[in-house]
CSV table of C-alpha atoms and ligand atoms in Angstrom, one decimal:
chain,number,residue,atom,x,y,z
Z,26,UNK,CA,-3.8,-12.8,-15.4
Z,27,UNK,CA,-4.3,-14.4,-12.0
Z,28,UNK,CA,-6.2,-11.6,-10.7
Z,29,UNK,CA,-7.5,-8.0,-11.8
Z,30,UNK,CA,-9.3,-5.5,-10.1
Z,31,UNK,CA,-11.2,-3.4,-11.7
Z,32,UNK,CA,-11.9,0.6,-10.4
Z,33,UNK,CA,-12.7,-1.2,-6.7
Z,34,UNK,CA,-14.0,1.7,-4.6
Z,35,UNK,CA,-15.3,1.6,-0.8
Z,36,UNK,CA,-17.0,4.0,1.5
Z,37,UNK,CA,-17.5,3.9,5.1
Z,38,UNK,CA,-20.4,5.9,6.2
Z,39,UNK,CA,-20.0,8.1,3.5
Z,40,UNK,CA,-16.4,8.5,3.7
Z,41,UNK,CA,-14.8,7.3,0.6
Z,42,UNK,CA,-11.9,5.1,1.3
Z,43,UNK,CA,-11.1,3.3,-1.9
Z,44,UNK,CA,-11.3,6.0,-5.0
Z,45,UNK,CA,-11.2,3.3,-7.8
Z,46,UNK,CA,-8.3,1.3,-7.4
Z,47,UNK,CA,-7.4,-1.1,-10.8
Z,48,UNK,CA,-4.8,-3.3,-10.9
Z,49,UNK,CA,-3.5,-6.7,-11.9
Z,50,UNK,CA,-1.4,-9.3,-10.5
Z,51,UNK,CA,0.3,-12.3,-12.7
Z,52,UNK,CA,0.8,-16.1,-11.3
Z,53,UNK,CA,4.1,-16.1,-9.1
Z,54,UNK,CA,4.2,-12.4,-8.5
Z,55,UNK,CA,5.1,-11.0,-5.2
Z,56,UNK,CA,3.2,-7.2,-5.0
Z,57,UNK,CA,3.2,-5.2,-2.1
Z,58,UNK,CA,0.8,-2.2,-1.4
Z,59,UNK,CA,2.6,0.3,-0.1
Z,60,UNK,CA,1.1,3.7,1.6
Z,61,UNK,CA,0.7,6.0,4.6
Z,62,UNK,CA,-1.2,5.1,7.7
Z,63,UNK,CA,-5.3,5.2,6.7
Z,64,UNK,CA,-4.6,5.3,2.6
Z,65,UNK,CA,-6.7,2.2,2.5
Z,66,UNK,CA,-3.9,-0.7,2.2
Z,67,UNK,CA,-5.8,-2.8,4.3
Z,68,UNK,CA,-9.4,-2.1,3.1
Z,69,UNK,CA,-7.9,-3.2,-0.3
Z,70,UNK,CA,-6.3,-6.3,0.9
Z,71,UNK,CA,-9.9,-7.2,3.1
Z,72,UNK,CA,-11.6,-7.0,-0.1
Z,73,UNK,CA,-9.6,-9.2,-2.4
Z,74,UNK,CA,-9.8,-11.7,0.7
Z,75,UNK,CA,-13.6,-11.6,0.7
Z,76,UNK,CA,-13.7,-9.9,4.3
Z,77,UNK,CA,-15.2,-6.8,2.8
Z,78,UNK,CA,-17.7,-6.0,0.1
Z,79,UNK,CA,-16.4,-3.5,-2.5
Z,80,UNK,CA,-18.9,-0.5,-2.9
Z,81,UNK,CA,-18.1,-0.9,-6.6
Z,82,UNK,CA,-16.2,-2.4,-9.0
Z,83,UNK,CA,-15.2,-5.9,-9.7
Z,84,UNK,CA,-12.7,-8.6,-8.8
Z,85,UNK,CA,-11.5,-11.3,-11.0
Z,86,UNK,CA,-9.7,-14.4,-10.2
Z,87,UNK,CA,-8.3,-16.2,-13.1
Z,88,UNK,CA,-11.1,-14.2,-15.4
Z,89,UNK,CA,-14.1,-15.3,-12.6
Z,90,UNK,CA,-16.1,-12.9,-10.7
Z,91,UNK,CA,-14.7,-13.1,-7.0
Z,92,UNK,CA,-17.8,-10.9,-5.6
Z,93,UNK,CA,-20.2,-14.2,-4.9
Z,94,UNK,CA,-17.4,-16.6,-3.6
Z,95,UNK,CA,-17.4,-16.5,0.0
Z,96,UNK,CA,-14.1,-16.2,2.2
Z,97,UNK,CA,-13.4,-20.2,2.4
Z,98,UNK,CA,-13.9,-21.0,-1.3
Z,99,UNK,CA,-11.5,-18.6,-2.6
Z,100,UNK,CA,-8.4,-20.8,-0.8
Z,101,UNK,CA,-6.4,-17.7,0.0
Z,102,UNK,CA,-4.4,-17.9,2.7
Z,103,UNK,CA,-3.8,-14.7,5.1
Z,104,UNK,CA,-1.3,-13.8,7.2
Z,105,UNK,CA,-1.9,-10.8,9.7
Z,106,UNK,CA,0.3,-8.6,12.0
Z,107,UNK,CA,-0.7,-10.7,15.3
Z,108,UNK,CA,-0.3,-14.0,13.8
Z,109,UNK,CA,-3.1,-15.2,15.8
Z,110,UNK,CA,-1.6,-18.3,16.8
Z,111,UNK,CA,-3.9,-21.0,18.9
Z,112,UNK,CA,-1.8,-21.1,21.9
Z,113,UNK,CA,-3.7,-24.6,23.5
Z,114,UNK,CA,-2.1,-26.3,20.2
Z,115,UNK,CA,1.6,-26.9,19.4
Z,116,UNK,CA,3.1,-26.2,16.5
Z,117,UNK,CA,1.9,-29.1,14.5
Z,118,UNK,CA,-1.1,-28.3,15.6
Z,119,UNK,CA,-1.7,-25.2,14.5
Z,120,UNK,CA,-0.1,-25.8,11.1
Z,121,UNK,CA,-2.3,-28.8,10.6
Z,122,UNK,CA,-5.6,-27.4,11.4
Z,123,UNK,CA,-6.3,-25.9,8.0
Z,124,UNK,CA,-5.8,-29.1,6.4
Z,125,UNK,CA,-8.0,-31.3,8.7
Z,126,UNK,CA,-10.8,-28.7,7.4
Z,127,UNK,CA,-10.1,-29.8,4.4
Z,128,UNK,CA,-9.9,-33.5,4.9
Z,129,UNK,CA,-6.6,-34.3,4.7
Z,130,UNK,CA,-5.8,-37.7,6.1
Z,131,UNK,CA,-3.1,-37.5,9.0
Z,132,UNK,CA,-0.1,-38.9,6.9
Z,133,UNK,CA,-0.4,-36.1,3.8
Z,134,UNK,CA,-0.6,-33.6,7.1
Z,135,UNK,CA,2.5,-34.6,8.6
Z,136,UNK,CA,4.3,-34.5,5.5
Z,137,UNK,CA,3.3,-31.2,5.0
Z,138,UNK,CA,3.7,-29.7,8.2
Z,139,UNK,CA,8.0,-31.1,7.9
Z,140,UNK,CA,7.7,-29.1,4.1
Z,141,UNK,CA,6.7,-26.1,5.5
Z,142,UNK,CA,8.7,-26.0,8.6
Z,143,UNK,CA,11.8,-26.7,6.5
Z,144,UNK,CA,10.6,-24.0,4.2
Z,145,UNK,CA,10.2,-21.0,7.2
Z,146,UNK,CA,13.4,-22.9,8.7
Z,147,UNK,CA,11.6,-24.9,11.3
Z,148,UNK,CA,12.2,-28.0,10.7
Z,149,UNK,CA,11.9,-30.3,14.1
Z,150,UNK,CA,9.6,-27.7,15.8
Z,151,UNK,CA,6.3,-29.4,15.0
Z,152,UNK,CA,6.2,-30.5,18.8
Z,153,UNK,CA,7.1,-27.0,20.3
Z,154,UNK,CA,4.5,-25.2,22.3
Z,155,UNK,CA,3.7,-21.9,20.8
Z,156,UNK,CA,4.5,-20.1,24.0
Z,157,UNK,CA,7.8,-21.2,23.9
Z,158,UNK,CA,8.2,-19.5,20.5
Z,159,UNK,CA,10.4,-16.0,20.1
Z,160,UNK,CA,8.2,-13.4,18.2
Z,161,UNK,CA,10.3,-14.3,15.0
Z,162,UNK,CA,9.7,-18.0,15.4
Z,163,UNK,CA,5.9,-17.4,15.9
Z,164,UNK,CA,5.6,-15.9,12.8
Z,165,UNK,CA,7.8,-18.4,10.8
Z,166,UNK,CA,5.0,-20.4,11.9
Z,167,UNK,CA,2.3,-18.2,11.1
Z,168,UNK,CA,3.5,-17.9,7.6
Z,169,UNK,CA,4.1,-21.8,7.6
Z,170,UNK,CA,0.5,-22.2,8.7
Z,171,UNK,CA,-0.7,-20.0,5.7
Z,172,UNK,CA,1.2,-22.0,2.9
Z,173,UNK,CA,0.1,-25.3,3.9
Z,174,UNK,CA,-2.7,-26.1,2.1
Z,175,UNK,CA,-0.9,-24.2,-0.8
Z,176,UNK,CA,-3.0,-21.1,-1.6
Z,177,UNK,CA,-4.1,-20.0,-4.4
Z,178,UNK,CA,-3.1,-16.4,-3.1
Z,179,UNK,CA,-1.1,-15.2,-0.5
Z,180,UNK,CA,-2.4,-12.1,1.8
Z,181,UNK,CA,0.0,-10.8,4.0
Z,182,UNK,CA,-1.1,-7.5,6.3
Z,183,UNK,CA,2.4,-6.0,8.0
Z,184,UNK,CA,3.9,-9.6,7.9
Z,185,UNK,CA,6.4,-8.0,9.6
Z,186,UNK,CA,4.8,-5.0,11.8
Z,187,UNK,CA,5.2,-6.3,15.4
Z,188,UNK,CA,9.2,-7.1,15.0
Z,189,UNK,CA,12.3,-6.0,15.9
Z,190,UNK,CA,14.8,-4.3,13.2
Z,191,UNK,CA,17.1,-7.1,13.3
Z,192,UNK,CA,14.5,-9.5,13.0
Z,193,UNK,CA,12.2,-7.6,10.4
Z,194,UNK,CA,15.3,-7.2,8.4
Z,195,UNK,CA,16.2,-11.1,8.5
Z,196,UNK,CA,13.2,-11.7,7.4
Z,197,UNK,CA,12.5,-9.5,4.6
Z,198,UNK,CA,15.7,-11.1,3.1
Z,199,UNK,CA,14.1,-14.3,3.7
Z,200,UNK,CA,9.8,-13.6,2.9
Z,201,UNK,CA,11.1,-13.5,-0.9
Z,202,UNK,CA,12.7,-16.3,-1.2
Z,203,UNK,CA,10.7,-18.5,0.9
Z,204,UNK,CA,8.0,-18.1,-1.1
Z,205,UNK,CA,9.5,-18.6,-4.3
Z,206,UNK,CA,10.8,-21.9,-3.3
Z,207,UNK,CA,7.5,-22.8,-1.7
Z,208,UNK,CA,5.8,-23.3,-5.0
Z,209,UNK,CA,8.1,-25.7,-6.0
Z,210,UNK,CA,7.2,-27.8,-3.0
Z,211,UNK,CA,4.0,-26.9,-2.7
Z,212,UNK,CA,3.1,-27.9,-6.7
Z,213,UNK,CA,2.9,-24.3,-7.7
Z,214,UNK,CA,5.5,-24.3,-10.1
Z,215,UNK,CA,5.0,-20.7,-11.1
Z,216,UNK,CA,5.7,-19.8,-7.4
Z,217,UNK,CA,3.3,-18.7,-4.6
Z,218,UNK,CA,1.4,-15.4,-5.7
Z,219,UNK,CA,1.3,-13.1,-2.6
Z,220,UNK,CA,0.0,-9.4,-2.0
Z,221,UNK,CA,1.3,-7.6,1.3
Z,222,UNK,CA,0.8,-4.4,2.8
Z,223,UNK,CA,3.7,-2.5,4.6
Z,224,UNK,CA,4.1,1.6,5.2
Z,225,UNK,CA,7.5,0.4,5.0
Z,226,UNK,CA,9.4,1.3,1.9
Z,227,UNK,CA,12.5,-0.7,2.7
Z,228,UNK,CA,10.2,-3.7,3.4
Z,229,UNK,CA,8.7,-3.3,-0.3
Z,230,UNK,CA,11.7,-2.9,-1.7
Z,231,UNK,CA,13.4,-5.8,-0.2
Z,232,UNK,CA,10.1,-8.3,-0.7
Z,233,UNK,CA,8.6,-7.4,-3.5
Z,234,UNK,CA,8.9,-7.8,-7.6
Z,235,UNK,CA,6.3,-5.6,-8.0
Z,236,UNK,CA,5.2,-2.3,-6.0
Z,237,UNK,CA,2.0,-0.2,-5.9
Z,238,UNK,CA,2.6,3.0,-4.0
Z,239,UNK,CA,-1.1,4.3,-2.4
Z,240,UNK,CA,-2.4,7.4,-1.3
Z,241,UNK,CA,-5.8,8.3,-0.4
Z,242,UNK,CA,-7.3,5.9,-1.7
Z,243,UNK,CA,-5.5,6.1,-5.2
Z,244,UNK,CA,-2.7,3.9,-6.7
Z,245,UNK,CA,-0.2,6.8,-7.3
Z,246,UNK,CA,2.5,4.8,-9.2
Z,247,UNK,CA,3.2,1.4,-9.5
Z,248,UNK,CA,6.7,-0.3,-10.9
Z,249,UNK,CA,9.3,-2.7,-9.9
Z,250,UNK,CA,11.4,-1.9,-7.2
Z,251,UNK,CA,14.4,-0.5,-9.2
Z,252,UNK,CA,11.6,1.6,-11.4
Z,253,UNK,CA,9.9,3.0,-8.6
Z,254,UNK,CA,13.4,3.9,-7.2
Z,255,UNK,CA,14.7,5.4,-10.2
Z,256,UNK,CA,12.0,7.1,-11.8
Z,257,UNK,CA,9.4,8.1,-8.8
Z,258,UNK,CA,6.5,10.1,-10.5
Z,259,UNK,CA,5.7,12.6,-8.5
Z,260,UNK,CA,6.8,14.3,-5.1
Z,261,UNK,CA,4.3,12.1,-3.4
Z,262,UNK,CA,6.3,8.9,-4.3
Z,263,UNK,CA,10.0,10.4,-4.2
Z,264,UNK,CA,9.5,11.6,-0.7
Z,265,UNK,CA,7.9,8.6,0.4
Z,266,UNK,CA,10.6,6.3,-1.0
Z,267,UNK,CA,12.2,8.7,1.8
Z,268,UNK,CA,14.0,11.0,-0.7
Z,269,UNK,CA,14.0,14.8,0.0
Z,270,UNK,CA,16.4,16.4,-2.4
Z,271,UNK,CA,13.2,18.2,-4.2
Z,272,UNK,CA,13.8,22.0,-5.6
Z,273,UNK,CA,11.8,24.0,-7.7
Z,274,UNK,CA,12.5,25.5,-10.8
Z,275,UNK,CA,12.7,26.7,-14.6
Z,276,UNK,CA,13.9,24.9,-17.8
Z,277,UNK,CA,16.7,27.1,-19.5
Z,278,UNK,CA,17.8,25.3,-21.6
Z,279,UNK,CA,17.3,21.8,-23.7
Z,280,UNK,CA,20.8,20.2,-24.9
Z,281,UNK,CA,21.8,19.6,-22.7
Z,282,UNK,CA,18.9,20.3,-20.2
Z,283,UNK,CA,19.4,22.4,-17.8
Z,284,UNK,CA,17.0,24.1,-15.0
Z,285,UNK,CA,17.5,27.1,-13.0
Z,286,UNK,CA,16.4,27.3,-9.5
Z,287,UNK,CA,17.1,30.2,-6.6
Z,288,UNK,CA,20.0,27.8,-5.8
Z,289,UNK,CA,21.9,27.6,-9.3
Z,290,UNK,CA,21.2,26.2,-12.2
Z,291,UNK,CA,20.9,22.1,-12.5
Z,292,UNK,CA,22.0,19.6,-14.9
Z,293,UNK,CA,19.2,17.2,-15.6
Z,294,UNK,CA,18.5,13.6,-17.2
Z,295,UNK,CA,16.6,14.4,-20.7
Z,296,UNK,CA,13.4,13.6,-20.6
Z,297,UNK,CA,10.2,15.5,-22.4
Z,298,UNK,CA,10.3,19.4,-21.3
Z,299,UNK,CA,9.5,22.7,-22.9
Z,300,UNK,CA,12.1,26.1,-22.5
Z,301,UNK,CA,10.3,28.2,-19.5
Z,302,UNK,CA,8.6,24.9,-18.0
Z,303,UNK,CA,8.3,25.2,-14.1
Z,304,UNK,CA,9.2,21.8,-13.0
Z,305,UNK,CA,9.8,20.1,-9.7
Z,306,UNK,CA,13.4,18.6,-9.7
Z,307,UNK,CA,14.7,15.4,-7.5
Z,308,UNK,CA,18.1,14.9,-7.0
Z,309,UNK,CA,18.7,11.4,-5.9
Z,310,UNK,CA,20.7,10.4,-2.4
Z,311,UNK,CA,23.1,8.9,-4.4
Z,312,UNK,CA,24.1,12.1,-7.0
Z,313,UNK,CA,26.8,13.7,-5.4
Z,314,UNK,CA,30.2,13.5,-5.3
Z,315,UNK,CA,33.3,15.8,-3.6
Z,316,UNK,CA,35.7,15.1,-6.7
Z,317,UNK,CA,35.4,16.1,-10.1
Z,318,UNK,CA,33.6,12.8,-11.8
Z,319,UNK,CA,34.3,11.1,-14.5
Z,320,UNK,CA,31.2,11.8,-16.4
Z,321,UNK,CA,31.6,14.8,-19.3
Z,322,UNK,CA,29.1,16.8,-17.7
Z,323,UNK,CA,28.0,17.8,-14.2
Z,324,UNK,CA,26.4,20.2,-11.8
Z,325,UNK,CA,28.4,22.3,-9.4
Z,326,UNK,CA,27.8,23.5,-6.8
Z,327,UNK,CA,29.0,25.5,-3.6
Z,328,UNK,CA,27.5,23.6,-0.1
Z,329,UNK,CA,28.5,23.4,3.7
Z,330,UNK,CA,28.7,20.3,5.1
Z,331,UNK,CA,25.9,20.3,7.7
Z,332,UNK,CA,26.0,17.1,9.5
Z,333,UNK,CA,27.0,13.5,9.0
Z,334,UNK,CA,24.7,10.6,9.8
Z,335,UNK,CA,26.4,7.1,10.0
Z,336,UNK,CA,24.6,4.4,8.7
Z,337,UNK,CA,26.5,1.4,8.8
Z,338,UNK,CA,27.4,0.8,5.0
Z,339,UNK,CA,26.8,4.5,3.8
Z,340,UNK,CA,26.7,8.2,5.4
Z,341,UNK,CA,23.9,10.1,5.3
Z,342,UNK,CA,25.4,13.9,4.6
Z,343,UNK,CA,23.6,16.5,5.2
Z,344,UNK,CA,24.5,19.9,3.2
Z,345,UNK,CA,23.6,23.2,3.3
Z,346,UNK,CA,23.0,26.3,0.6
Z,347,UNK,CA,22.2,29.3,2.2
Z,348,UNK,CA,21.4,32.2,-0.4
Z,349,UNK,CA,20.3,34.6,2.3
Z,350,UNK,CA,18.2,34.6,5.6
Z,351,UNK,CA,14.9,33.1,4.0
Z,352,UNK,CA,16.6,31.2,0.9
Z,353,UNK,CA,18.4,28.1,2.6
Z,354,UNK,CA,18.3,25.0,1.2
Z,355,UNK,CA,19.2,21.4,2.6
Z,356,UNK,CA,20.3,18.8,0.4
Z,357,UNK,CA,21.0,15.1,1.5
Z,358,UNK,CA,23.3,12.7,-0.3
Z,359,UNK,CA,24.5,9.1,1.1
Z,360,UNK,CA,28.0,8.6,0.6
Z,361,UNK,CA,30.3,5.0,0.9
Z,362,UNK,CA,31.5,4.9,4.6
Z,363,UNK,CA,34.9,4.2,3.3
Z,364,UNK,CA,34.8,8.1,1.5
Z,365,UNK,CA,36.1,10.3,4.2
Z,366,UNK,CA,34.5,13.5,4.5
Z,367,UNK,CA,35.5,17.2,5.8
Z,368,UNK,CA,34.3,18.2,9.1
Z,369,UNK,CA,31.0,19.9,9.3
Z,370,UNK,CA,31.4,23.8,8.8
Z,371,UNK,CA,33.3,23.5,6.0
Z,372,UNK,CA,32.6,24.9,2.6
Z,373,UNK,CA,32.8,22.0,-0.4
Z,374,UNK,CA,32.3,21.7,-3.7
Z,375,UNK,CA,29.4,19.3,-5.1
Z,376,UNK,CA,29.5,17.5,-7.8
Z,377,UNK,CA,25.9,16.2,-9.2
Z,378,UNK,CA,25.4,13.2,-11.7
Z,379,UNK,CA,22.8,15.1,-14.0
Z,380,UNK,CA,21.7,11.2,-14.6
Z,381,UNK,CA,20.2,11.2,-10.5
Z,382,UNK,CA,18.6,14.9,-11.2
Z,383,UNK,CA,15.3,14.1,-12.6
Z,384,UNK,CA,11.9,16.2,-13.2
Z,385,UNK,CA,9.1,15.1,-10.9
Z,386,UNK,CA,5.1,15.6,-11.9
Z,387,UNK,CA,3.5,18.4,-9.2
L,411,ATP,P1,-2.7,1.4,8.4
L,411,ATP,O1,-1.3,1.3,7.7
L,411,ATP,O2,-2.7,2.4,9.5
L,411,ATP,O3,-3.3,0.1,8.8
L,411,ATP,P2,-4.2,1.4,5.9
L,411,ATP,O4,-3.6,2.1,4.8
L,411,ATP,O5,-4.1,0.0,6.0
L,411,ATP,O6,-3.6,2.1,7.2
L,411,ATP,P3,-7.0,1.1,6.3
L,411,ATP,O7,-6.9,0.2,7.5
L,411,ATP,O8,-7.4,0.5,5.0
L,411,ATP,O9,-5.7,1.9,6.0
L,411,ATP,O10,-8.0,2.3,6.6
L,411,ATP,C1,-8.3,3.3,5.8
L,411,ATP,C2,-9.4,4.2,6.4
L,411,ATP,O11,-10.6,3.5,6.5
L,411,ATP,C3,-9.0,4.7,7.8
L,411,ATP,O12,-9.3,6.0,7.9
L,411,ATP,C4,-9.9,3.8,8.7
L,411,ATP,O13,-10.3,4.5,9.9
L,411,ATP,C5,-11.1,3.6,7.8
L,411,ATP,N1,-11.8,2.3,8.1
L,411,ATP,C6,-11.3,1.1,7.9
L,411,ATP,N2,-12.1,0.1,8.2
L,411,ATP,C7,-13.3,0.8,8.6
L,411,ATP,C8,-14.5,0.3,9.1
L,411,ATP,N3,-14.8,-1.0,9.2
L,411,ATP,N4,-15.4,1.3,9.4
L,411,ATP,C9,-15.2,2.6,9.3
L,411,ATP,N5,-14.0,3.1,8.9
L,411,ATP,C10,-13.0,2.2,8.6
């Protein structure tokens, strides 16, 4: 294990921040914390990099007590929001800094400085003044800068935070890779072990091999990307992961399992439940279809066609099932741009994959 935390917990003045957070990160892994504004992201990612004290529990770093090692000995590297970039120097400049601190001579600089650059996609820049840099190119560097002296651990806070869409999503396609391939170069042949924060669930998706979901405090479920996505826990996690199909219900029945809700009754993925449960049911974005499947079995159900959202690659359909004046409910599903869709107002028929209906903890 490259490094385990061990029920951290932090209070500011008396506020409790942290609420014993454990977790454990192997050698090449790329982890993002994940989490609303103020769940403690941050204050978790300061304390691993030795910027703030835990209240209590413990930090290990290949199995040795991190608490006593000040900020410079731990050879992390950190990457923050506003780059902090030293204007008076070029590019070279900045990237080198790091390494004079720790005596390199000027050749071994300059031979890292054209790896990294050729890494963030740079290469030729080193004599570029930063001012001169667009946002994107500034933080090529600042993430160039970072892996120089080839951390031991890579800290990124909202890597990406201060960018444009376009840009942000270049680079998420790009942050995972890079940093694979820089241990290679960089002799860490296990690849560069990184933790970032992001309140961006598309960014953790796109970045990360493994993701912790926070709130409060907590660590409410962590998985890979494709876990997280198919199986979120609870409704904490589903709706953050920006899905919103969530209905209440009862459990009527167990082969094949089936829940009944004001809105109809639901096929569901098996999974442990008890006749008469209450459970929370989350029907994935991607469950619905307007013609009879080719799956056996199915839910169906009666909707209006509410509004259409186009997204590019996929539609984002809203529906509607109105029961009466108080019992309405709104589905959304994402359908293929290529599937062409009634106008809004009319009535269809729904056709869930009981495989995308799952039970959610409260
Ligand atoms: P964001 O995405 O908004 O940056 P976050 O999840 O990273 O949020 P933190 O920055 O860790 O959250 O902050 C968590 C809470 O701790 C916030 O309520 C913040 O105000 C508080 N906090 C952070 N640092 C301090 C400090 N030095 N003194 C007092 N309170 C602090």
């Amino acid at each position: 294990m490259l490094l385990e935390l061990h029920k951290i917990e932090k209070s500011f003045n008396d506020q409790p921040i942290l609420r014993g957070v454990s977790l454990q990160i192997t050698p090449g892994e790329i982890v993002a914390l994940l989490g609303p504004s103020g769940c403690g992201k941050t204050t978790l990612l300061r304390i691993i990099a030795g910027l703030e004290e835990p209240s209590s529990g413990n930090l290990l770093f290949k199995g040795e007590e991190l608490a006593e090692m000040p900020v410079h000995e731990r050879g992390f590297g950190l990457v923050f929001q506003d780059y902090a970039l030293f204007p008076p120097k070029d590019v070279a400049g900045n990237i080198e800094f790091g390494l004079r601190m720790l005596g390199w001579d000027a050749e071994k600089r300059a031979i890292r400085v054209g790896q990294v650059l050729e890494l963030v996609g740079l290469s030729g820049f080193e004599g570029r003044e930063i001012h001169e840099l667009s946002g994107g190119e500034q933080q090529r560097v600042a993430l160039a800068r970072s892996l120089a002296p080839s951390p031991r651990l890579l800290l990124l806070d909202e890597p990406m935070g201060s960018l444009d869409r376009a840009l942000r999503d270049r680079l998420m396609r790009e942050l995972g890779a890079i940093l694979k391939e820089a241990g290679g170069m960089l002799d860490r042949p296990e690849g560069i072990t990184a933790v970032f924060v992001t309140h961006d669930q598309e960014e953790a998706f796109a970045v990360a091999d493994r993701i912790f979901v926070m709130n409060a405090g907590l660590i409410e479920q962590e998985g890979t990307p494709a876990i997280l996505y198919r199986k979120p826990k609870n409704v904490f996690v589903a709706r953050f992961l920006g899905m919103e199909n969530i209905i209440k219900g009862k459990v009527v029945n167990l082969e094949p399992p089936r829940v009944s809700t004001s809105f109809g009754e639901f096929l569901i993925s098996p999974g442990p439940c008890d006749i008469g449960q209450h459970v929370t049911l989350l029907i994935r974005p991607e469950a619905a279809k307007l013609h009879i499947p080719v799956i056996d079995s199915y839910t169906e159900i009666r909707a209006i066609l509410a509004n259409i959202s186009f997204r590019g690659r996929y539609q984002d359909v809203t529906f509607e099932i109105a029961i009466d004046e108080s019992t309405r409910l709104s589905l959304k599903f994402d359908f293929n741009t290529d599937v062409s869709l009634p106008h809004p107002d009319t009535e269809v028929t729904l056709y869930l994959d009981p495989a995308s209906t799952i039970v959610l903890e409260d």
